[in-house]
Amino acid sequence: MKTIIEPEKKLPVILDVDVLVVGGGPSGLMAAQAASEDGLKVALIESRSFLGGNLTIGLPILDFLGRKGNQVIKGLPQKFIDRLIKRNGASNHQSCPLHVSITFIEPEDVKMVAMDMLKESGVNVLLYTFFSDIITEGDALKGIIIESKRGREAILSRVIIDCTGDADVAFRAGAPYLKGNEHGGMQPPTLMFSMMNVDTEKLRLCLADENGPYKADKIPPSYFAEHQRFIVVGLRETMEKAEKDGVTLPVKRTIIITGLKKGEVWINMSRVNGVDGTDPASLTEGEYEARKQVDEIIRYLVGYVPGFEQALFDRMAPFLGIRETRRIIGNYVLTRDDILSCRKFDDAIAVASYPLDLHHPVGGDCSLEWCDDCYDIPFRSLVPQQISNLLVAGRCISATHEALSSVRIMAPCMAMGEAAGRAAKIAVRTGVPVAEVDISKLREELVAKGAYLRHL
Ligand SMILES: Cc1cc2nc3c(=O)[nH]c(=O)nc-3n(C[C@H](O)[C@H](O)[C@H](O)COP(=O)(O)OP(=O)(O)OC[C@H]3O[C@@H](n4cnc5c(N)ncnc54)[C@H](O)[C@@H]3O)c2cc1C
């Protein structure tokens, strides 16, 4: 590849903080709030025009409750939901045989509450600001370089938390990482969209009819009889019928998520295999291809799924939803066995219960495997190798391709963010590298502030 040398340049230092969070998705929001709690100087940068990351693309939050119905994610993530509920921007947590638990949310409320919350916590939030590079000092990061309409600028920080979903900071810092399965195959992305004017009651009653033709995967008809809000995954025979009639669909399962508004549903059915969410050319093609799939998906829904007869397209998610890119190889790599055996760790900082939910990198299907109860997420999976003051939270933590398919869900990402924020605060206060943070102190603080851990 042809290259050029970038000329050396003096950059203005626009901020000098204790803790800097890069990325304002579910993990970043909680990390910034936790780090700022007792007076440290905290900043958060976000490349988009709003906070929330994937909380804003029409997805419900899964996994606040565990498989046994007890609440496994509490603390700051629950406080966030409480704020949303106050403005009718979230439902209560609802158990589900397939998704373990569902919390329905409204994307626009998420954006507003997230900003309110961080402003109230005194976090310096910069939207429209892209992390582009690191500034190093020995084995530590001295700060980062950002890009915005003002050009290149620097932010200095004592600890940095990478919540970009793609491990952008860890990658630039040279921390070891992996991408995809043993063949490099990553879970494919989906462009979410919503429809309005759907008769969700009609759909629900059809799904509740034991003798009817509309079958959901794993969820029995009685569930639909009892719940007005739901996610339906399945309708495989309905799709086969449509396909026989010449409708082309990119997935094997229908996924419809009821919204908070009457007649609103979100559709999780586009799928573009082979997209690399860290490559703009690949993302461009992926976004274009996903948009092309939407018309045909609507043709299927309106033509074959009960309740959609009068439905209309409403809004497209603001960006292509990326399930998987880089995962750091940290001080511990969480595995499929850890999850399926409900493993406990001495350095547990969060508890999750969601199944391995692997959207296959090739083809159009997905496989699911549940643990009996719940499993721990160890602090060491948030600690990248080689850099003494960097933590990672969210979907780019240290986990195998299979384990990521479970731990990537938003409630655990929020809990990891809270833990990373509190760990960063302890590292600053005690002047130690992040890997040497006193784990018992961190775990005690988490529990004292309302987070759930299975054992202390
Ligand atoms: C199609 C799809 C369906 C899913 N379904 C569900 C579901 O139903 N329920 C559920 O709970 N989870 C679901 N997930 C998983 C979940 O949404 C994500 O794994 C989770 O949001 C990851 O959280 P995060 O904080 O790590 O990253 P993200 O939510 O991706 O947030 C990262 C943030 O960092 C910002 N950022 C990234 N790079 C930079 C940079 N260089 N500079 C500045 N800012 C940057 C981004 O703009 C973004 O706001 C789904 C994911 C997808 C893609």
Coordinates of N, CA and C in Angstrom, one line a residue, residues 1 10 15 44 56 98 108 110 142 169 175 200 224 236 244 265 315 397 400 409-410 414 416-417 455:
M1 N 0.8 -1.2 0.0 CA 0.0 0.0 0.0 C 0.9 1.3 0.0
K10 N 2.0 20.6 16.5 CA 1.6 20.9 17.9 C 0.1 20.9 18.1
L15 N -8.4 19.4 27.4 CA -8.8 18.9 28.7 C -7.7 18.1 29.4
L44 N -16.1 12.4 28.9 CA -16.6 11.3 28.0 C -16.6 11.9 26.6
T56 N -29.9 3.1 21.4 CA -30.8 4.0 20.6 C -31.2 3.4 19.3
L98 N -37.0 -17.2 26.3 CA -35.9 -17.2 25.3 C -34.9 -16.2 25.6
E108 N -35.4 7.8 22.0 CA -35.2 9.2 22.2 C -35.1 9.6 23.7
V110 N -33.8 7.6 25.9 CA -32.5 7.2 26.3 C -31.5 8.3 26.1
K142 N -0.8 8.6 28.2 CA -0.8 9.9 28.8 C -2.1 10.7 28.4
V169 N -9.3 2.1 21.4 CA -8.2 2.7 22.1 C -7.1 1.6 22.4
A175 N -2.5 -3.1 22.3 CA -2.8 -4.2 23.2 C -3.2 -5.4 22.3
T200 N -50.8 -5.0 17.1 CA -49.9 -6.0 17.9 C -50.8 -6.9 18.7
F224 N -47.5 -15.6 25.3 CA -48.2 -14.5 24.5 C -49.5 -14.2 25.1
R236 N -41.1 -19.5 11.5 CA -40.2 -20.1 10.4 C -41.1 -20.6 9.3
K244 N -41.5 -19.4 -0.7 CA -42.0 -20.2 -1.8 C -42.7 -19.3 -2.8
V265 N -43.6 -1.4 16.3 CA -42.7 -2.5 16.5 C -41.4 -2.2 15.9
R315 N -39.3 4.4 11.1 CA -38.0 5.0 11.1 C -36.9 3.9 11.0
I397 N -14.6 -6.7 25.6 CA -13.8 -7.2 26.7 C -13.2 -8.5 26.2
T400 N -14.0 -15.2 24.5 CA -13.9 -15.9 23.2 C -15.1 -15.5 22.3
I409 N -24.6 -8.5 25.6 CA -25.9 -7.9 25.8 C -25.9 -6.7 26.7
M410 N -26.8 -5.8 26.6 CA -26.6 -4.4 27.1 C -26.7 -4.3 28.6
M414 N -23.6 -2.6 30.8 CA -23.8 -1.5 31.7 C -23.1 -1.8 33.0
M416 N -20.7 -3.8 33.5 CA -19.2 -3.8 33.4 C -18.7 -2.3 33.4
G417 N -19.5 -1.5 32.7 CA -19.1 0.0 32.7 C -19.1 0.5 34.1
H455 N -21.5 -13.3 45.6 CA -20.7 -13.6 46.9 C -19.7 -12.4 47.1

